[in-house]
Amino acid sequence: MTAKLIDGKAVSQKIKIQVKERVEKLAQQEIIPGLAVVLVGENSASLTYVKNKKKTCEALGMRSDLHQYPDTLTEQELLSKIEELNTDPEIHGILVQLPLPKQIDEFKVISAISPDKDVDGFHPISVGNMMIGKEAFLPCTPHGIMELLSNYEIDLAGKHAVVIGRSNIVGKPIGQLLLQKDATVTYCHSKTNDLASFTKQADILIAAIGRAKFIDHTYVKSGAVIIDVGMNRDENGKLCGDVDFQDVQETASFVTPVPGGVGPMTIAMLMGNTVQSAEKDLQRQNNSKYVK
Ligand code: NAP
């Protein structure tokens, strides 16, 4: 058996075509979805992510403003910028690229973003709504993973999903979304004893660890579906995931590559959330006209 590839590049392309159609529809009403990206500091990985987001926005006919600051920016200065963006009618999504320099409280900053423009889905209100299954902007990476599983018609009901990682941006939310689709979910983390004893029970294995090629076939049950969220550099500086892609080929039934798996889905879902925000804004405007 050789594992089938879950092609995130192809699925994300399909999603971006749908997003572009929605952008064109909004353009007929003279609305251009606008995403403001705030970058503080010189982190080179962050700069690459931010540039990719801007390029994708523009390719889909959306507006993207980059607000770039030195790492000496104060918390108050950043909060004032967010306040300004919150009230800017041409901006539908606000994304603050993490990590932030240590003088700035990340939670305070994320909480200052208007939930109506929280296209990253990190605001406590978005997280709370997601948890109870109410409408919310879903965090882009977990949402992208769910789209991949759905596109490959991978049945989740009654399946055992094991998530390695419990970060607020990937591990915790993907576990919740899998639970909402009736999977039985186990979370593992760095304090888990005998990790392989859990991962070997997984029908669906999500690796969100941040360790190059950590998961080999000894962690994998025969026929498992593996989603590799990791973005790491190997010993030669080449981009690689948390999973040893070659080593799991004979054990897994499906696996995502890195690059070309979860990564492109994250950006596609961000574009989708920004368009959704612009559509909701238009809806609110129409509703208020109707009330008057
Ligand atoms: P994170 O905040 O560093 O969390 C890593 C998680 O892995 C933690 O919960 C940690 O456990 C757990 N862990 C670390 N070592 C472990 C071990 N030996 N055994 C079991 N669990 C272990 O990272 P993150 O932000 O969730 O990101 C995870 C990876 O995904 C990174 O490589 C990141 O670059 C990548 N990523 C990719 C995308 C994308 O779009 N493709 C998006 C976001 C993140 P503790 O909680 O106990 O410390």
mmCIF file of C-alpha atoms and ligand atoms in Angstrom:
data_model
loop_
_atom_site.group_PDB
_atom_site.id
_atom_site.type_symbol
_atom_site.label_atom_id
_atom_site.label_comp_id
_atom_site.label_asym_id
_atom_site.label_seq_id
_atom_site.Cartn_x
_atom_site.Cartn_y
_atom_site.Cartn_z
ATOM 1 C CA MET A 1 0.000 0.000 0.000
ATOM 2 C CA THR A 2 1.229 3.481 -0.825
ATOM 3 C CA ALA A 3 -0.473 6.413 0.834
ATOM 4 C CA LYS A 4 -2.616 8.674 -1.339
ATOM 5 C CA LEU A 5 -1.568 12.287 -1.473
ATOM 6 C CA ILE A 6 -3.893 14.936 -0.039
ATOM 7 C CA ASP A 7 -3.126 17.769 -2.412
ATOM 8 C CA GLY A 8 -3.582 21.043 -0.542
ATOM 9 C CA LYS A 9 -2.326 23.056 -3.475
ATOM 10 C CA ALA A 10 -5.071 21.729 -5.765
ATOM 11 C CA VAL A 11 -7.858 22.070 -3.168
ATOM 12 C CA SER A 12 -6.743 25.594 -2.221
ATOM 13 C CA GLN A 13 -6.766 26.547 -5.907
ATOM 14 C CA LYS A 14 -10.377 25.409 -6.156
ATOM 15 C CA ILE A 15 -11.314 27.442 -3.069
ATOM 16 C CA LYS A 16 -9.544 30.534 -4.381
ATOM 17 C CA ILE A 17 -11.531 30.339 -7.634
ATOM 18 C CA GLN A 18 -14.742 30.339 -5.567
ATOM 19 C CA VAL A 19 -13.457 33.265 -3.485
ATOM 20 C CA LYS A 20 -12.626 35.209 -6.666
ATOM 21 C CA GLU A 21 -16.187 34.715 -7.929
ATOM 22 C CA ARG A 22 -17.520 36.119 -4.641
ATOM 23 C CA VAL A 23 -15.107 39.077 -4.922
ATOM 24 C CA GLU A 24 -16.432 39.777 -8.431
ATOM 25 C CA LYS A 25 -19.997 39.695 -7.151
ATOM 26 C CA LEU A 26 -19.145 42.208 -4.417
ATOM 27 C CA ALA A 27 -17.399 44.412 -7.010
ATOM 28 C CA GLN A 28 -20.769 44.784 -8.769
ATOM 29 C CA GLN A 29 -21.921 46.522 -5.567
ATOM 30 C CA GLU A 30 -18.726 48.598 -5.537
ATOM 31 C CA ILE A 31 -17.270 46.741 -2.576
ATOM 32 C CA ILE A 32 -13.674 45.564 -2.534
ATOM 33 C CA PRO A 33 -12.889 43.235 0.377
ATOM 34 C CA GLY A 34 -9.984 44.775 2.293
ATOM 35 C CA LEU A 35 -7.494 42.978 4.523
ATOM 36 C CA ALA A 36 -5.154 44.925 6.814
ATOM 37 C CA VAL A 37 -2.065 43.009 7.868
ATOM 38 C CA VAL A 38 -0.024 44.351 10.768
ATOM 39 C CA LEU A 39 3.571 43.208 11.093
ATOM 40 C CA VAL A 40 5.776 44.240 13.989
ATOM 41 C CA GLY A 41 9.498 43.460 13.853
ATOM 42 C CA GLU A 42 11.839 41.833 11.390
ATOM 43 C CA ASN A 43 11.028 38.102 11.728
ATOM 44 C CA SER A 44 11.905 36.768 8.253
ATOM 45 C CA ALA A 45 9.379 33.887 8.352
ATOM 46 C CA SER A 46 6.617 36.371 9.305
ATOM 47 C CA LEU A 47 7.638 38.662 6.456
ATOM 48 C CA THR A 48 7.387 35.773 3.972
ATOM 49 C CA TYR A 49 3.914 34.787 5.258
ATOM 50 C CA VAL A 50 2.728 38.382 5.093
ATOM 51 C CA LYS A 51 4.004 38.871 1.535
ATOM 52 C CA ASN A 52 2.259 35.668 0.422
ATOM 53 C CA LYS A 53 -1.009 36.844 1.946
ATOM 54 C CA LYS A 54 -0.724 40.201 0.181
ATOM 55 C CA LYS A 55 0.092 38.576 -3.158
ATOM 56 C CA THR A 56 -2.862 36.194 -2.868
ATOM 57 C CA CYS A 57 -5.245 39.009 -1.906
ATOM 58 C CA GLU A 58 -4.233 41.019 -4.934
ATOM 59 C CA ALA A 59 -4.471 38.020 -7.280
ATOM 60 C CA LEU A 60 -8.085 37.551 -6.158
ATOM 61 C CA GLY A 61 -8.997 41.207 -6.682
ATOM 62 C CA MET A 62 -8.969 42.100 -2.998
ATOM 63 C CA ARG A 63 -7.281 45.008 -1.302
ATOM 64 C CA SER A 64 -4.412 44.306 1.064
ATOM 65 C CA ASP A 65 -2.686 46.934 3.211
ATOM 66 C CA LEU A 66 0.517 46.072 5.006
ATOM 67 C CA HIS A 67 1.247 48.094 8.147
ATOM 68 C CA GLN A 68 4.841 47.382 9.057
ATOM 69 C CA TYR A 69 6.507 48.625 12.264
ATOM 70 C CA PRO A 70 9.894 48.236 13.961
ATOM 71 C CA ASP A 71 10.074 45.903 16.976
ATOM 72 C CA THR A 72 10.320 48.943 19.266
ATOM 73 C CA LEU A 73 6.591 49.688 18.707
ATOM 74 C CA THR A 74 4.744 50.086 22.004
ATOM 75 C CA GLU A 75 1.615 48.177 22.946
ATOM 76 C CA GLN A 76 -0.352 51.423 23.085
ATOM 77 C CA GLU A 77 0.745 52.401 19.552
ATOM 78 C CA LEU A 78 -0.366 49.027 18.242
ATOM 79 C CA LEU A 79 -3.714 49.224 20.079
ATOM 80 C CA SER A 80 -4.326 52.686 18.586
ATOM 81 C CA LYS A 81 -3.628 51.336 15.078
ATOM 82 C CA ILE A 82 -6.102 48.505 15.638
ATOM 83 C CA GLU A 83 -8.730 50.939 16.851
ATOM 84 C CA GLU A 84 -8.246 52.963 13.660
ATOM 85 C CA LEU A 85 -8.578 49.829 11.488
ATOM 86 C CA ASN A 86 -11.660 48.698 13.453
ATOM 87 C CA THR A 87 -13.493 51.821 12.297
ATOM 88 C CA ASP A 88 -12.132 51.958 8.731
ATOM 89 C CA PRO A 89 -15.114 51.081 6.495
ATOM 90 C CA GLU A 90 -12.839 49.863 3.684
ATOM 91 C CA ILE A 91 -11.160 47.265 5.893
ATOM 92 C CA HIS A 92 -13.083 44.014 6.430
ATOM 93 C CA GLY A 93 -10.356 41.896 7.991
ATOM 94 C CA ILE A 94 -7.549 42.661 10.425
ATOM 95 C CA LEU A 95 -4.688 40.264 10.897
ATOM 96 C CA VAL A 96 -1.887 40.865 13.370
ATOM 97 C CA GLN A 97 1.004 38.619 12.423
ATOM 98 C CA LEU A 98 2.260 36.619 15.422
ATOM 99 C CA PRO A 99 4.598 36.420 17.257
ATOM 100 C CA LEU A 100 4.744 39.969 18.633
ATOM 101 C CA PRO A 101 7.752 41.475 20.443
ATOM 102 C CA LYS A 102 7.789 40.740 24.180
ATOM 103 C CA GLN A 103 6.753 44.251 25.337
ATOM 104 C CA ILE A 104 3.368 43.666 23.644
ATOM 105 C CA ASP A 105 0.669 41.487 25.228
ATOM 106 C CA GLU A 106 -0.651 39.267 22.409
ATOM 107 C CA PHE A 107 -3.937 38.521 24.152
ATOM 108 C CA LYS A 108 -4.648 42.222 24.695
ATOM 109 C CA VAL A 109 -3.967 42.947 21.020
ATOM 110 C CA ILE A 110 -6.080 40.082 19.668
ATOM 111 C CA SER A 111 -8.915 41.034 22.027
ATOM 112 C CA ALA A 112 -8.806 44.617 20.697
ATOM 113 C CA ILE A 113 -9.647 43.523 17.136
ATOM 114 C CA SER A 114 -13.331 43.931 16.366
ATOM 115 C CA PRO A 115 -14.880 40.415 16.296
ATOM 116 C CA ASP A 116 -16.571 41.517 13.025
ATOM 117 C CA LYS A 117 -13.102 41.840 11.438
ATOM 118 C CA ASP A 118 -11.398 38.949 13.217
ATOM 119 C CA VAL A 119 -10.562 36.964 10.060
ATOM 120 C CA ASP A 120 -7.875 34.963 11.872
ATOM 121 C CA GLY A 121 -10.535 33.665 14.278
ATOM 122 C CA PHE A 122 -8.329 34.201 17.349
ATOM 123 C CA HIS A 123 -10.550 36.694 19.244
ATOM 124 C CA PRO A 124 -12.024 35.169 22.439
ATOM 125 C CA ILE A 125 -15.551 35.787 21.077
ATOM 126 C CA SER A 126 -14.733 33.904 17.854
ATOM 127 C CA VAL A 127 -13.126 31.080 19.856
ATOM 128 C CA GLY A 128 -16.147 30.889 22.186
ATOM 129 C CA ASN A 129 -18.633 30.817 19.314
ATOM 130 C CA MET A 130 -16.611 28.127 17.549
ATOM 131 C CA MET A 131 -16.529 26.051 20.751
ATOM 132 C CA ILE A 132 -20.320 26.063 21.093
ATOM 133 C CA GLY A 133 -20.841 25.515 17.376
ATOM 134 C CA LYS A 134 -22.228 28.988 16.620
ATOM 135 C CA GLU A 135 -21.353 31.069 13.570
ATOM 136 C CA ALA A 136 -17.818 32.447 13.843
ATOM 137 C CA PHE A 137 -14.745 33.155 11.793
ATOM 138 C CA LEU A 138 -12.941 29.843 12.063
ATOM 139 C CA PRO A 139 -9.162 29.884 12.577
ATOM 140 C CA CYS A 140 -7.643 29.440 9.126
ATOM 141 C CA THR A 141 -5.331 26.438 9.592
ATOM 142 C CA PRO A 142 -7.856 24.175 11.382
ATOM 143 C CA HIS A 143 -10.589 25.289 8.973
ATOM 144 C CA GLY A 144 -8.292 24.457 6.051
ATOM 145 C CA ILE A 145 -7.653 20.984 7.488
ATOM 146 C CA MET A 146 -11.408 20.351 7.758
ATOM 147 C CA GLU A 147 -11.820 21.417 4.121
ATOM 148 C CA LEU A 148 -9.078 19.021 3.042
ATOM 149 C CA LEU A 149 -10.705 16.115 4.890
ATOM 150 C CA SER A 150 -14.070 16.994 3.386
ATOM 151 C CA ASN A 151 -12.668 17.320 -0.145
ATOM 152 C CA TYR A 152 -11.181 13.836 0.088
ATOM 153 C CA GLU A 153 -14.467 12.522 1.532
ATOM 154 C CA ILE A 154 -12.740 11.241 4.643
ATOM 155 C CA ASP A 155 -15.404 10.085 7.014
ATOM 156 C CA LEU A 156 -14.949 11.402 10.544
ATOM 157 C CA ALA A 157 -18.011 10.149 12.427
ATOM 158 C CA GLY A 158 -17.005 7.594 15.046
ATOM 159 C CA LYS A 159 -13.345 7.766 14.012
ATOM 160 C CA HIS A 160 -10.579 8.206 16.549
ATOM 161 C CA ALA A 161 -8.701 11.448 15.843
ATOM 162 C CA VAL A 162 -5.466 12.023 17.720
ATOM 163 C CA VAL A 163 -4.157 15.587 17.743
ATOM 164 C CA ILE A 164 -0.522 16.121 18.703
ATOM 165 C CA GLY A 165 -0.233 19.723 19.890
ATOM 166 C CA ARG A 166 -2.480 21.946 21.981
ATOM 167 C CA SER A 167 -1.734 25.481 20.774
ATOM 168 C CA ASN A 168 -4.575 27.987 20.611
ATOM 169 C CA ILE A 169 -4.107 28.461 16.877
ATOM 170 C CA VAL A 170 -3.916 24.848 15.681
ATOM 171 C CA GLY A 171 -4.093 21.986 18.202
ATOM 172 C CA LYS A 172 -7.022 23.036 20.399
ATOM 173 C CA PRO A 173 -9.324 24.311 17.614
ATOM 174 C CA ILE A 174 -8.741 21.401 15.211
ATOM 175 C CA GLY A 175 -9.705 19.011 18.029
ATOM 176 C CA GLN A 176 -12.954 20.944 18.547
ATOM 177 C CA LEU A 177 -13.817 20.990 14.841
ATOM 178 C CA LEU A 178 -13.191 17.240 14.586
ATOM 179 C CA LEU A 179 -15.372 16.695 17.644
ATOM 180 C CA GLN A 180 -18.177 18.674 15.987
ATOM 181 C CA LYS A 181 -17.967 16.198 13.099
ATOM 182 C CA ASP A 182 -18.455 13.332 15.559
ATOM 183 C CA ALA A 183 -14.870 12.122 15.787
ATOM 184 C CA THR A 184 -13.617 10.847 19.145
ATOM 185 C CA VAL A 185 -10.732 13.146 19.933
ATOM 186 C CA THR A 186 -7.575 12.629 21.972
ATOM 187 C CA TYR A 187 -5.115 15.458 22.560
ATOM 188 C CA CYS A 188 -1.403 14.727 23.051
ATOM 189 C CA HIS A 189 1.368 17.176 23.959
ATOM 190 C CA SER A 190 4.919 17.336 25.218
ATOM 191 C CA LYS A 191 3.961 15.897 28.634
ATOM 192 C CA THR A 192 2.093 12.916 27.168
ATOM 193 C CA ASN A 193 3.577 9.645 28.376
ATOM 194 C CA ASP A 194 4.193 7.043 25.662
ATOM 195 C CA LEU A 195 3.001 9.164 22.748
ATOM 196 C CA ALA A 196 3.106 6.261 20.265
ATOM 197 C CA SER A 197 0.602 4.262 22.333
ATOM 198 C CA PHE A 198 -1.962 6.995 21.552
ATOM 199 C CA THR A 199 -0.971 7.833 17.981
ATOM 200 C CA LYS A 200 -1.051 4.148 17.009
ATOM 201 C CA GLN A 201 -4.775 4.143 17.821
ATOM 202 C CA ALA A 202 -5.474 7.074 15.492
ATOM 203 C CA ASP A 203 -7.660 6.712 12.424
ATOM 204 C CA ILE A 204 -6.923 10.386 11.805
ATOM 205 C CA LEU A 205 -3.581 11.707 13.041
ATOM 206 C CA ILE A 206 -2.981 15.455 13.173
ATOM 207 C CA ALA A 207 0.642 16.453 13.763
ATOM 208 C CA ALA A 208 0.985 20.067 14.941
ATOM 209 C CA ILE A 209 4.216 19.830 16.879
ATOM 210 C CA GLY A 210 6.873 21.948 15.193
ATOM 211 C CA ARG A 211 9.543 19.212 15.062
ATOM 212 C CA ALA A 212 11.053 18.166 11.749
ATOM 213 C CA LYS A 213 10.078 14.621 10.630
ATOM 214 C CA PHE A 214 9.223 13.618 14.219
ATOM 215 C CA ILE A 215 6.439 11.205 13.229
ATOM 216 C CA ASP A 216 7.642 8.074 11.438
ATOM 217 C CA HIS A 217 5.794 4.802 10.729
ATOM 218 C CA THR A 218 6.326 3.579 14.311
ATOM 219 C CA TYR A 219 3.740 6.168 15.459
ATOM 220 C CA VAL A 220 1.176 5.307 12.804
ATOM 221 C CA LYS A 221 -1.663 2.759 12.662
ATOM 222 C CA SER A 222 -2.015 0.913 9.369
ATOM 223 C CA GLY A 223 -4.481 2.785 7.117
ATOM 224 C CA ALA A 224 -4.419 6.043 9.126
ATOM 225 C CA VAL A 225 -5.031 9.435 7.539
ATOM 226 C CA ILE A 226 -2.185 11.803 8.428
ATOM 227 C CA ILE A 227 -2.435 15.575 8.363
ATOM 228 C CA ASP A 228 0.944 17.230 8.739
ATOM 229 C CA VAL A 229 0.655 20.808 9.982
ATOM 230 C CA GLY A 230 4.352 21.297 10.793
ATOM 231 C CA MET A 231 6.493 23.816 8.954
ATOM 232 C CA ASN A 232 10.089 23.179 9.833
ATOM 233 C CA ARG A 233 13.528 23.223 8.241
ATOM 234 C CA ASP A 234 15.395 19.928 7.901
ATOM 235 C CA GLU A 235 19.158 19.472 8.349
ATOM 236 C CA ASN A 236 19.710 20.912 4.834
ATOM 237 C CA GLY A 237 17.514 23.940 5.467
ATOM 238 C CA LYS A 238 14.725 22.509 3.299
ATOM 239 C CA LEU A 239 11.088 23.064 4.300
ATOM 240 C CA CYS A 240 9.607 19.922 5.863
ATOM 241 C CA GLY A 241 6.751 18.855 8.106
ATOM 242 C CA ASP A 242 6.427 17.091 11.448
ATOM 243 C CA VAL A 243 5.951 13.806 9.583
ATOM 244 C CA ASP A 244 8.612 11.753 7.828
ATOM 245 C CA PHE A 245 6.669 11.714 4.571
ATOM 246 C CA GLN A 246 8.631 8.905 2.895
ATOM 247 C CA ASP A 247 8.725 6.685 5.966
ATOM 248 C CA VAL A 248 4.926 6.644 6.473
ATOM 249 C CA GLN A 249 4.083 5.873 2.829
ATOM 250 C CA GLU A 250 3.593 2.129 3.355
ATOM 251 C CA THR A 251 1.569 2.569 6.568
ATOM 252 C CA ALA A 252 -0.803 5.503 6.045
ATOM 253 C CA SER A 253 -3.792 5.548 3.682
ATOM 254 C CA PHE A 254 -3.648 9.332 3.061
ATOM 255 C CA VAL A 255 -1.023 11.929 3.894
ATOM 256 C CA THR A 256 -0.529 15.652 3.309
ATOM 257 C CA PRO A 257 2.838 16.783 1.925
ATOM 258 C CA VAL A 258 4.912 19.715 3.172
ATOM 259 C CA PRO A 259 5.024 21.973 1.260
ATOM 260 C CA GLY A 260 1.749 21.723 -0.652
ATOM 261 C CA GLY A 261 -0.544 20.385 2.081
ATOM 262 C CA VAL A 262 -1.980 22.427 4.927
ATOM 263 C CA GLY A 263 0.055 25.592 4.183
ATOM 264 C CA PRO A 264 -1.773 26.708 1.004
ATOM 265 C CA MET A 265 -5.115 25.917 2.655
ATOM 266 C CA THR A 266 -4.394 28.352 5.491
ATOM 267 C CA ILE A 267 -4.054 31.270 3.074
ATOM 268 C CA ALA A 268 -7.109 30.208 1.051
ATOM 269 C CA MET A 269 -9.248 30.113 4.210
ATOM 270 C CA LEU A 270 -7.999 33.576 5.215
ATOM 271 C CA MET A 271 -9.149 34.890 1.847
ATOM 272 C CA GLY A 272 -12.507 33.166 2.358
ATOM 273 C CA ASN A 273 -12.929 34.729 5.812
ATOM 274 C CA THR A 274 -12.120 38.210 4.469
ATOM 275 C CA VAL A 275 -14.705 37.918 1.690
ATOM 276 C CA GLN A 276 -17.214 36.538 4.180
ATOM 277 C CA SER A 277 -16.601 39.590 6.373
ATOM 278 C CA ALA A 278 -17.212 41.957 3.430
ATOM 279 C CA GLU A 279 -20.422 40.069 2.545
ATOM 280 C CA LYS A 280 -21.649 40.313 6.142
ATOM 281 C CA ASP A 281 -20.846 44.021 6.187
ATOM 282 C CA LEU A 282 -22.916 44.531 3.042
ATOM 283 C CA GLN A 283 -25.733 42.544 4.609
ATOM 284 C CA ARG A 284 -25.633 44.764 7.720
ATOM 285 C CA GLN A 285 -25.728 47.892 5.540
ATOM 286 C CA ASN A 286 -28.710 46.567 3.583
ATOM 287 C CA ASN A 287 -30.514 45.607 6.782
ATOM 288 C CA SER A 288 -30.001 49.056 8.300
ATOM 289 C CA LYS A 289 -31.337 50.709 5.111
ATOM 290 C CA TYR A 290 -34.401 48.495 5.374
ATOM 291 C CA VAL A 291 -34.958 49.429 9.037
ATOM 292 C CA LYS A 292 -34.811 53.166 8.172
HETATM 293 P P1 NAP B 1 3.328 25.477 19.251
HETATM 294 O O1 NAP B 1 2.506 26.558 19.819
HETATM 295 O O2 NAP B 1 4.813 25.482 19.480
HETATM 296 O O3 NAP B 1 2.741 24.086 19.793
HETATM 297 C C1 NAP B 1 3.409 22.885 19.590
HETATM 298 C C2 NAP B 1 2.685 21.804 20.342
HETATM 299 O O4 NAP B 1 3.417 20.581 20.168
HETATM 300 C C3 NAP B 1 2.607 22.063 21.854
HETATM 301 O O5 NAP B 1 1.313 21.797 22.310
HETATM 302 C C4 NAP B 1 3.626 21.095 22.449
HETATM 303 O O6 NAP B 1 3.266 20.596 23.715
HETATM 304 C C5 NAP B 1 3.590 19.955 21.418
HETATM 305 N N1 NAP B 1 4.839 19.228 21.429
HETATM 306 C C6 NAP B 1 6.093 19.715 21.340
HETATM 307 N N2 NAP B 1 6.991 18.720 21.408
HETATM 308 C C7 NAP B 1 6.291 17.578 21.564
HETATM 309 C C8 NAP B 1 6.649 16.229 21.709
HETATM 310 N N3 NAP B 1 7.914 15.837 21.738
HETATM 311 N N4 NAP B 1 5.673 15.310 21.831
HETATM 312 C C9 NAP B 1 4.370 15.674 21.827
HETATM 313 N N5 NAP B 1 3.978 16.952 21.677
HETATM 314 C C10 NAP B 1 4.928 17.898 21.570
HETATM 315 O O7 NAP B 1 3.156 25.362 17.687
HETATM 316 P P2 NAP B 1 1.894 25.688 16.720
HETATM 317 O O8 NAP B 1 1.779 27.138 16.541
HETATM 318 O O9 NAP B 1 0.710 24.898 17.133
HETATM 319 O O10 NAP B 1 2.457 25.094 15.348
HETATM 320 C C11 NAP B 1 2.807 23.728 15.216
HETATM 321 C C12 NAP B 1 3.522 23.530 13.886
HETATM 322 O O11 NAP B 1 2.630 23.872 12.840
HETATM 323 C C13 NAP B 1 4.744 24.429 13.670
HETATM 324 O O12 NAP B 1 5.689 23.729 12.877
HETATM 325 C C14 NAP B 1 4.199 25.595 12.897
HETATM 326 O O13 NAP B 1 5.179 26.230 12.095
HETATM 327 C C15 NAP B 1 3.187 24.901 12.029
HETATM 328 N N6 NAP B 1 2.091 25.749 11.560
HETATM 329 C C16 NAP B 1 1.777 25.643 10.260
HETATM 330 C C17 NAP B 1 0.731 26.360 9.750
HETATM 331 C C18 NAP B 1 0.390 26.211 8.314
HETATM 332 O O14 NAP B 1 -0.325 27.038 7.768
HETATM 333 N N7 NAP B 1 0.838 25.140 7.664
HETATM 334 C C19 NAP B 1 0.010 27.230 10.580
HETATM 335 C C20 NAP B 1 0.329 27.301 11.933
HETATM 336 C C21 NAP B 1 1.382 26.541 12.419
HETATM 337 P P3 NAP B 1 3.161 21.544 25.028
HETATM 338 O O15 NAP B 1 1.870 22.266 24.906
HETATM 339 O O16 NAP B 1 3.188 20.593 26.153
HETATM 340 O O17 NAP B 1 4.358 22.451 24.977
#
